[in-house]
Structures are given as structure tokens and as C-alpha cells.
Amino acid sequence: MEQSGFFEEDFLRVTRWIDEYFEHPERYAVLPNVRPGEIAAQLPSQAPETGEPFDAIMSDFERIIVPGITHWNHPRFFAYFATSAAPSAIMAEALAATLDVKVMLWRTSPAAAELESVVMRWLGRLLGVPEGWTGVIYDTASIAGFTALAAARESLGLAIRENGMTGRDLPVLRIYATEHTHSHIEKAAIALGIGQANVVKVDCDGQFRMSPAALETAIVRDLKDGYRPAAVVATVGTTSTTSVDPVAKIADITERFGVWLHVDAAYAGIAAILPEHRDLMDGVYRADSLVVNPHKWLFVPMDLSVLFLKDEAAVRRAFSLVPEYLATTDVDVRNYMDYGLQLGRRFRALKLWFVLRHMGASGMRERLRAHIALAQEFASWVASERDWEVLAPHPLSVVCFRFHPSGTDDEAELERMNAALLDAVNATGEMFISHTKINGRYALRLAIGNLRTKESDVAAAWSILQREAMKVPA
Ligand SMILES: *Cc1c(COP(=O)(O)O)cnc(C)c1O
């Protein structure tokens, strides 16, 4: 049995560990120097038969686990999308785990259900989401996007919910996206029985944005060929370059053809809390659904992604299914189990509530502005150096660039050099960046989003890049 006095001492050890960790996350190599299997080899192959003292567990955490961690909290973590969790949100996670409620029916925890609705309204207002829309929390953008597309499929009126899609005469359904759309949309098409081949990759303009004219052509051609358009996915802040699809112009088309418009703003949508970036939401009010990820750029730890819905009933029509043992007579309540595949749901609203209150909207704006300014500064350093180039517009906190020594113009050669450079800088343990491909060109990608990243960290990354580039064999 867990004893409470004993527990308090152990918890204090954990809080001291967290405190020290946040004092100096840069003490660790950002990308651990471990080989596959090395961590598992240090762990027993079976669970212990009898309980072990907390001390032993905690020492192994420090000795085995922490050295094998990729330190997303490191101020020079610049890979993928850099993120970080505010301490207030971490404390909320401990409290949520303590309460351990399942936010499925209103009555399985009224305060958790109502806090979710209130915090979603707060977030919606900060972002400029229309008043009548409903926000619902999911674990990730991938699941939120899947849920939106399931609602889009259900709203076609083909009775797929009742009868499925096999053994019957149905049109082939189509989803329109671009080559820059996040891969979860294709996964959703796979899971929804639409098929990966029916995600149409609409052409982009020179700045990696969906071409509305190409979208219209694709829809018209598909209709002529007997396909049924099910949804268009516009991205506000693509994963590779943070390009922004022209949502308003896309909405002109989806409205005309009566097609569901889903907007994936997982990363960049958060920046709409800044008045100077409110234009990221242009036209979004004409969409049917919108995803933003507070776990990406709003200082809550994994996981917390939000789906805003113009008509929440569309999602309920797709997913609500109430067995007798969950039936209630509660009225005027939101039963969150009706909004997706999941039944039991974590109390995720608590951490967003804590961090919104503790930082305040102005505190959040200040931090986002600092991240954007650092990225702009980095881009200006790259642009002003011969032998380096910026490869895409960088409106927010992500910069795509590469080493491009004069005289080397062969794409394969440039890819080999930059891939070697990526490995070299990441092997230092002093910084971590990732890569992408833009129109077939290999690009290094630096993303800023960590609360602890300072100008000196970005400057250090730039000098490591320059130093290692000199060593790359030509
Ligand atoms: C990060 C990202 C996703 C995936 O987010 P998860 O929450 O990890 O599923 C989806 N779309 C875009 C545009 C993203 O940047």
C-alpha cells in the first residue's frame, strides 16, 4: 500500500528533480548518443515480483532513462516543432493524474467537462474563432483531423455510419490537399476507408500554397468523372515551411460546391493570438473545422490538441453511440464521449487553464513574439552569408535553409553535403535540427518554440553550423 507520509518525501524528491532539470536542461546532450537497443539492454526482461523502494526506481530513472532522453526542453532543441511546457502546466498534470477522472459523461466529472467548455471558449476568443463554434480537446492533431474528416464523410448523407462502405454502390470519395499537407490526412483517409489514392494533391504556387484555381479544376474534373468530393484540407502553417494556404479563396470554392472545409493550423494557428498575425485566421470562419495544437506552441505538455467546429452536431452524428450502461437523464450538458472514438478522456483542460491564468494572454504573446523575432534574426544571418541560403519564406518561427558553397550547384551533391552537415551538428549534442525537402531540394530546418531559448542559443547554433560546414567534404 502507498503510505501518504512516505509519498510526500518521494514527491518532494521528484519536484526537486524537476526544478534542477529546468535550471539546466542544457547540461544534457540534446540528442542522446545511444545506439538502438542500448537502453532496453540495461533493463530487466521481467517486471519485479515484489515491489521495490521508490529510491531504487528513481535512481534507475536518473541512471538509465534520462541519459537516453532526447531533451525537448534543451534550449537548443530546434528540430521538428520546438515545444516546451510551462511549470504551471506540469503541476496541473500532476493534479489531473491525481484526480484521475474520465471526462466522458458530464456526470463522470462535471467540473472537468465544464472547465473544458470554458477554456475552449477562452482559447477561441484569443484566436479569433467565431463565437458560435465549439472547441473540443483531443490528444493530437492527427486524431482531431481524423475526427473532422469522419464528420465530413458522415455529412455526405451516404449512410456510411449505418451500412459501411463495402458491398454497396457508392461513389469514390475524394479529399483535396497538397504535397505540403501533413501526413495525418492521408492516414485519416486510410482509416476512413477513403483510401490514400483518393487524397488528391492539388498544385501549389511558388510559395508552397494551395492554388485555388488548381483546386477548382480538380473538383470539376472529379465531379465530371463521377467522384464525390468529401473534404478540402487547407493548411495554415505547413509542417515543412509554415506556408499558409489561401483559406478565403479556398472557401469560395468549397462553399460553391458544398464541400466540407477543414483547416489544419496545428502549429501556426496559435500565432493568431498576436494581433499582427490575426490574418492567419482570414477566411477560417467560413470553414467547417479547425485544428490548433496548444501542445505545440502554447506551453502545455503533450498532449492537448483542439478541434473547433462550426457545427458540433456534425461530429456527434458521426460518433455518438450510447450503450445502456452509459445512458443518463442529464440535460443541457455536454457528454464529451459523443465527440470521437474515445470513451474515457484525460482531464486535459486543467493544464491549459493553469497556463492561461499563470502566463496571461500578454505573457503568451510576449513569448511568441520573442520566438518569431529569433527566427527572423537567424534567417537574416543565413541570408547575409555567402555559401548559405534561405529556401522558403519564414513568416513565423521556422526557417528552412541550406549550405550552398559557390560553385556547387548539383542538387544531389548539395543534398549529400547538407545531410552530412545535419548529422555532424546533431552529433555534437549541443543542438538538434531536422530537415525536409522543398520542391525536391534538401533543406535544413530550424524551429524555435522553447521557453528557454535565448538569442545566445540561436547564435551558438549558427556558429556550430558554420564550423561543421567547413569540415564537410566537398
Ligand atoms: C504537428 C502538426 C500535425 C501533427 O500534430 P500531432 O498533434 O502530433 O498529431 C498536424 N498538422 C500540422 C500542420 C502540424 O504542424
mmCIF file of N, CA and C in Angstrom, residues 11 64 80 85 127 189 264 360 364 384 445:
data_model
loop_
_atom_site.group_PDB
_atom_site.id
_atom_site.type_symbol
_atom_site.label_atom_id
_atom_site.label_comp_id
_atom_site.label_asym_id
_atom_site.label_seq_id
_atom_site.Cartn_x
_atom_site.Cartn_y
_atom_site.Cartn_z
ATOM 1 N N PHE A 11 7.607 12.540 -3.317
ATOM 2 C CA PHE A 11 7.139 13.574 -4.235
ATOM 3 C C PHE A 11 8.069 14.779 -4.180
ATOM 4 N N ILE A 64 19.408 5.394 -16.073
ATOM 5 C CA ILE A 64 19.175 4.700 -17.347
ATOM 6 C C ILE A 64 18.310 5.518 -18.309
ATOM 7 N N TYR A 80 12.002 19.593 -35.796
ATOM 8 C CA TYR A 80 10.547 19.418 -35.960
ATOM 9 C C TYR A 80 9.833 20.734 -35.611
ATOM 10 N N ALA A 85 6.931 23.021 -22.049
ATOM 11 C CA ALA A 85 5.820 23.053 -21.106
ATOM 12 C C ALA A 85 6.134 24.012 -19.978
ATOM 13 N N LEU A 127 -7.959 33.463 -30.154
ATOM 14 C CA LEU A 127 -7.524 33.197 -31.526
ATOM 15 C C LEU A 127 -8.399 33.882 -32.573
ATOM 16 N N ALA A 189 -7.533 9.235 -44.276
ATOM 17 C CA ALA A 189 -8.196 8.683 -45.466
ATOM 18 C C ALA A 189 -8.093 7.158 -45.478
ATOM 19 N N ASP A 264 -6.159 22.935 -41.097
ATOM 20 C CA ASP A 264 -5.147 22.408 -40.175
ATOM 21 C C ASP A 264 -4.177 23.533 -39.844
ATOM 22 N N GLY A 360 -0.999 34.442 -18.530
ATOM 23 C CA GLY A 360 -1.843 35.501 -19.066
ATOM 24 C C GLY A 360 -1.643 35.607 -20.571
ATOM 25 N N MET A 364 1.846 35.170 -22.950
ATOM 26 C CA MET A 364 1.974 34.265 -24.092
ATOM 27 C C MET A 364 2.382 35.021 -25.346
ATOM 28 N N SER A 384 22.640 36.662 -45.142
ATOM 29 C CA SER A 384 23.723 37.622 -45.396
ATOM 30 C C SER A 384 25.066 36.926 -45.577
ATOM 31 N N ARG A 445 16.243 22.619 -41.368
ATOM 32 C CA ARG A 445 15.048 23.274 -40.844
ATOM 33 C C ARG A 445 15.267 23.595 -39.381
#
